[in-house]
Amino acid sequence: MSKELSYKEALTRINQIVNRIENEDPDIDELSQLVKEATALIAQCKEKLENTETEIQSSLEKLN
């Protein structure tokens, strides 16, 4: 992927990929590309969630 998507955009794209795999029966080459894209997006979302959790924890610790 060339640009980083927002969390919401990434989830939308992941859902589009899943829908395409489930309903459009892509050929093996396209399936491979779709799975690679979805995997990269999932990793991006996971990283965003972990970063957000760290930021929230840090903010809450400052309140104590």
PDB file of N, CA and C in Angstrom, residues 6-55:
ATOM      1  N   SER A   6      -6.729   5.977   7.308  1.00  0.00           N
ATOM      2  CA  SER A   6      -7.226   6.112   8.678  1.00  0.00           C
ATOM      3  C   SER A   6      -7.731   4.739   9.114  1.00  0.00           C
ATOM      4  N   TYR A   7      -7.935   4.596  10.413  1.00  0.00           N
ATOM      5  CA  TYR A   7      -8.433   3.332  10.940  1.00  0.00           C
ATOM      6  C   TYR A   7      -9.770   2.973  10.286  1.00  0.00           C
ATOM      7  N   LYS A   8     -10.666   3.955  10.217  1.00  0.00           N
ATOM      8  CA  LYS A   8     -11.987   3.724   9.636  1.00  0.00           C
ATOM      9  C   LYS A   8     -11.892   3.336   8.157  1.00  0.00           C
ATOM     10  N   GLU A   9     -11.030   4.032   7.414  1.00  0.00           N
ATOM     11  CA  GLU A   9     -10.848   3.707   5.995  1.00  0.00           C
ATOM     12  C   GLU A   9     -10.279   2.299   5.817  1.00  0.00           C
ATOM     13  N   ALA A  10      -9.342   1.941   6.681  1.00  0.00           N
ATOM     14  CA  ALA A  10      -8.743   0.609   6.594  1.00  0.00           C
ATOM     15  C   ALA A  10      -9.784  -0.470   6.873  1.00  0.00           C
ATOM     16  N   LEU A  11     -10.623  -0.260   7.900  1.00  0.00           N
ATOM     17  CA  LEU A  11     -11.675  -1.234   8.194  1.00  0.00           C
ATOM     18  C   LEU A  11     -12.663  -1.365   7.045  1.00  0.00           C
ATOM     19  N   THR A  12     -12.995  -0.249   6.439  1.00  0.00           N
ATOM     20  CA  THR A  12     -13.898  -0.272   5.284  1.00  0.00           C
ATOM     21  C   THR A  12     -13.285  -1.088   4.150  1.00  0.00           C
ATOM     22  N   ARG A  13     -12.014  -0.855   3.886  1.00  0.00           N
ATOM     23  CA  ARG A  13     -11.341  -1.596   2.810  1.00  0.00           C
ATOM     24  C   ARG A  13     -11.252  -3.083   3.141  1.00  0.00           C
ATOM     25  N   ILE A  14     -10.958  -3.427   4.383  1.00  0.00           N
ATOM     26  CA  ILE A  14     -10.913  -4.839   4.785  1.00  0.00           C
ATOM     27  C   ILE A  14     -12.273  -5.480   4.535  1.00  0.00           C
ATOM     28  N   ASN A  15     -13.339  -4.796   4.902  1.00  0.00           N
ATOM     29  CA  ASN A  15     -14.691  -5.329   4.666  1.00  0.00           C
ATOM     30  C   ASN A  15     -14.979  -5.500   3.175  1.00  0.00           C
ATOM     31  N   GLN A  16     -14.509  -4.566   2.357  1.00  0.00           N
ATOM     32  CA  GLN A  16     -14.676  -4.686   0.904  1.00  0.00           C
ATOM     33  C   GLN A  16     -13.941  -5.921   0.377  1.00  0.00           C
ATOM     34  N   ILE A  17     -12.748  -6.141   0.885  1.00  0.00           N
ATOM     35  CA  ILE A  17     -11.952  -7.295   0.450  1.00  0.00           C
ATOM     36  C   ILE A  17     -12.649  -8.592   0.839  1.00  0.00           C
ATOM     37  N   VAL A  18     -13.103  -8.668   2.076  1.00  0.00           N
ATOM     38  CA  VAL A  18     -13.803  -9.877   2.538  1.00  0.00           C
ATOM     39  C   VAL A  18     -15.035 -10.129   1.679  1.00  0.00           C
ATOM     40  N   ASN A  19     -15.802  -9.077   1.419  1.00  0.00           N
ATOM     41  CA  ASN A  19     -16.993  -9.212   0.582  1.00  0.00           C
ATOM     42  C   ASN A  19     -16.633  -9.727  -0.813  1.00  0.00           C
ATOM     43  N   ARG A  20     -15.582  -9.178  -1.361  1.00  0.00           N
ATOM     44  CA  ARG A  20     -15.164  -9.601  -2.709  1.00  0.00           C
ATOM     45  C   ARG A  20     -14.743 -11.069  -2.722  1.00  0.00           C
ATOM     46  N   ILE A  21     -13.990 -11.477  -1.717  1.00  0.00           N
ATOM     47  CA  ILE A  21     -13.544 -12.875  -1.644  1.00  0.00           C
ATOM     48  C   ILE A  21     -14.743 -13.806  -1.488  1.00  0.00           C
ATOM     49  N   GLU A  22     -15.692 -13.410  -0.630  1.00  0.00           N
ATOM     50  CA  GLU A  22     -16.845 -14.263  -0.356  1.00  0.00           C
ATOM     51  C   GLU A  22     -17.845 -14.328  -1.506  1.00  0.00           C
ATOM     52  N   ASN A  23     -17.996 -13.218  -2.237  1.00  0.00           N
ATOM     53  CA  ASN A  23     -19.091 -13.142  -3.204  1.00  0.00           C
ATOM     54  C   ASN A  23     -18.693 -13.123  -4.678  1.00  0.00           C
ATOM     55  N   GLU A  24     -17.439 -12.832  -4.970  1.00  0.00           N
ATOM     56  CA  GLU A  24     -17.069 -12.670  -6.376  1.00  0.00           C
ATOM     57  C   GLU A  24     -16.114 -13.741  -6.900  1.00  0.00           C
ATOM     58  N   ASP A  25     -15.704 -14.653  -6.056  1.00  0.00           N
ATOM     59  CA  ASP A  25     -14.854 -15.763  -6.480  1.00  0.00           C
ATOM     60  C   ASP A  25     -13.660 -15.308  -7.333  1.00  0.00           C
ATOM     61  N   PRO A  26     -12.748 -14.513  -6.738  1.00  0.00           N
ATOM     62  CA  PRO A  26     -11.601 -14.030  -7.523  1.00  0.00           C
ATOM     63  C   PRO A  26     -10.679 -15.176  -7.929  1.00  0.00           C
ATOM     64  N   ASP A  27      -9.947 -14.978  -9.041  1.00  0.00           N
ATOM     65  CA  ASP A  27      -8.986 -16.006  -9.448  1.00  0.00           C
ATOM     66  C   ASP A  27      -7.827 -16.026  -8.455  1.00  0.00           C
ATOM     67  N   ILE A  28      -6.994 -17.014  -8.560  1.00  0.00           N
ATOM     68  CA  ILE A  28      -5.951 -17.250  -7.561  1.00  0.00           C
ATOM     69  C   ILE A  28      -4.967 -16.082  -7.457  1.00  0.00           C
ATOM     70  N   ASP A  29      -4.643 -15.444  -8.564  1.00  0.00           N
ATOM     71  CA  ASP A  29      -3.715 -14.310  -8.520  1.00  0.00           C
ATOM     72  C   ASP A  29      -4.343 -13.122  -7.798  1.00  0.00           C
ATOM     73  N   GLU A  30      -5.588 -12.846  -8.112  1.00  0.00           N
ATOM     74  CA  GLU A  30      -6.271 -11.739  -7.449  1.00  0.00           C
ATOM     75  C   GLU A  30      -6.488 -12.052  -5.972  1.00  0.00           C
ATOM     76  N   LEU A  31      -6.833 -13.293  -5.670  1.00  0.00           N
ATOM     77  CA  LEU A  31      -7.022 -13.703  -4.288  1.00  0.00           C
ATOM     78  C   LEU A  31      -5.748 -13.474  -3.480  1.00  0.00           C
ATOM     79  N   SER A  32      -4.616 -13.837  -4.066  1.00  0.00           N
ATOM     80  CA  SER A  32      -3.336 -13.644  -3.392  1.00  0.00           C
ATOM     81  C   SER A  32      -3.100 -12.171  -3.083  1.00  0.00           C
ATOM     82  N   GLN A  33      -3.368 -11.300  -4.050  1.00  0.00           N
ATOM     83  CA  GLN A  33      -3.178  -9.857  -3.843  1.00  0.00           C
ATOM     84  C   GLN A  33      -4.149  -9.311  -2.789  1.00  0.00           C
ATOM     85  N   LEU A  34      -5.376  -9.772  -2.823  1.00  0.00           N
ATOM     86  CA  LEU A  34      -6.365  -9.316  -1.856  1.00  0.00           C
ATOM     87  C   LEU A  34      -5.981  -9.719  -0.434  1.00  0.00           C
ATOM     88  N   VAL A  35      -5.511 -10.944  -0.290  1.00  0.00           N
ATOM     89  CA  VAL A  35      -5.091 -11.420   1.032  1.00  0.00           C
ATOM     90  C   VAL A  35      -3.883 -10.624   1.529  1.00  0.00           C
ATOM     91  N   LYS A  36      -2.931 -10.339   0.655  1.00  0.00           N
ATOM     92  CA  LYS A  36      -1.763  -9.533   1.040  1.00  0.00           C
ATOM     93  C   LYS A  36      -2.191  -8.138   1.477  1.00  0.00           C
ATOM     94  N   GLU A  37      -3.096  -7.534   0.723  1.00  0.00           N
ATOM     95  CA  GLU A  37      -3.574  -6.191   1.072  1.00  0.00           C
ATOM     96  C   GLU A  37      -4.301  -6.210   2.414  1.00  0.00           C
ATOM     97  N   ALA A  38      -5.178  -7.182   2.605  1.00  0.00           N
ATOM     98  CA  ALA A  38      -5.924  -7.280   3.860  1.00  0.00           C
ATOM     99  C   ALA A  38      -4.986  -7.501   5.038  1.00  0.00           C
ATOM    100  N   THR A  39      -3.978  -8.333   4.855  1.00  0.00           N
ATOM    101  CA  THR A  39      -3.010  -8.597   5.922  1.00  0.00           C
ATOM    102  C   THR A  39      -2.274  -7.324   6.312  1.00  0.00           C
ATOM    103  N   ALA A  40      -1.868  -6.537   5.324  1.00  0.00           N
ATOM    104  CA  ALA A  40      -1.178  -5.269   5.601  1.00  0.00           C
ATOM    105  C   ALA A  40      -2.108  -4.304   6.327  1.00  0.00           C
ATOM    106  N   LEU A  41      -3.357  -4.251   5.910  1.00  0.00           N
ATOM    107  CA  LEU A  41      -4.325  -3.364   6.557  1.00  0.00           C
ATOM    108  C   LEU A  41      -4.605  -3.785   7.996  1.00  0.00           C
ATOM    109  N   ILE A  42      -4.711  -5.075   8.218  1.00  0.00           N
ATOM    110  CA  ILE A  42      -4.934  -5.583   9.577  1.00  0.00           C
ATOM    111  C   ILE A  42      -3.752  -5.225  10.471  1.00  0.00           C
ATOM    112  N   ALA A  43      -2.538  -5.370   9.960  1.00  0.00           N
ATOM    113  CA  ALA A  43      -1.348  -5.005  10.739  1.00  0.00           C
ATOM    114  C   ALA A  43      -1.362  -3.510  11.051  1.00  0.00           C
ATOM    115  N   GLN A  44      -1.754  -2.699  10.084  1.00  0.00           N
ATOM    116  CA  GLN A  44      -1.839  -1.250  10.285  1.00  0.00           C
ATOM    117  C   GLN A  44      -2.866  -0.925  11.371  1.00  0.00           C
ATOM    118  N   CYS A  45      -4.020  -1.555  11.325  1.00  0.00           N
ATOM    119  CA  CYS A  45      -5.058  -1.324  12.338  1.00  0.00           C
ATOM    120  C   CYS A  45      -4.585  -1.754  13.719  1.00  0.00           C
ATOM    121  N   LYS A  46      -3.932  -2.888  13.782  1.00  0.00           N
ATOM    122  CA  LYS A  46      -3.412  -3.385  15.059  1.00  0.00           C
ATOM    123  C   LYS A  46      -2.422  -2.388  15.650  1.00  0.00           C
ATOM    124  N   GLU A  47      -1.540  -1.870  14.826  1.00  0.00           N
ATOM    125  CA  GLU A  47      -0.557  -0.896  15.290  1.00  0.00           C
ATOM    126  C   GLU A  47      -1.246   0.372  15.795  1.00  0.00           C
ATOM    127  N   LYS A  48      -2.257   0.838  15.070  1.00  0.00           N
ATOM    128  CA  LYS A  48      -2.989   2.037  15.497  1.00  0.00           C
ATOM    129  C   LYS A  48      -3.676   1.798  16.843  1.00  0.00           C
ATOM    130  N   LEU A  49      -4.262   0.635  17.024  1.00  0.00           N
ATOM    131  CA  LEU A  49      -4.917   0.314  18.290  1.00  0.00           C
ATOM    132  C   LEU A  49      -3.912   0.286  19.438  1.00  0.00           C
ATOM    133  N   GLU A  50      -2.766  -0.340  19.196  1.00  0.00           N
ATOM    134  CA  GLU A  50      -1.736  -0.417  20.237  1.00  0.00           C
ATOM    135  C   GLU A  50      -1.208   0.970  20.580  1.00  0.00           C
ATOM    136  N   ASN A  51      -0.985   1.811  19.578  1.00  0.00           N
ATOM    137  CA  ASN A  51      -0.505   3.172  19.815  1.00  0.00           C
ATOM    138  C   ASN A  51      -1.534   3.994  20.587  1.00  0.00           C
ATOM    139  N   THR A  52      -2.784   3.829  20.226  1.00  0.00           N
ATOM    140  CA  THR A  52      -3.843   4.555  20.916  1.00  0.00           C
ATOM    141  C   THR A  52      -3.936   4.114  22.369  1.00  0.00           C
ATOM    142  N   GLU A  53      -3.842   2.821  22.607  1.00  0.00           N
ATOM    143  CA  GLU A  53      -3.876   2.304  23.975  1.00  0.00           C
ATOM    144  C   GLU A  53      -2.729   2.888  24.800  1.00  0.00           C
ATOM    145  N   THR A  54      -1.536   2.945  24.214  1.00  0.00           N
ATOM    146  CA  THR A  54      -0.376   3.503  24.908  1.00  0.00           C
ATOM    147  C   THR A  54      -0.591   4.983  25.214  1.00  0.00           C
ATOM    148  N   GLU A  55      -1.115   5.724  24.257  1.00  0.00           N
ATOM    149  CA  GLU A  55      -1.371   7.147  24.460  1.00  0.00           C
ATOM    150  C   GLU A  55      -2.410   7.381  25.556  1.00  0.00           C
TER     151      GLU A  55
END
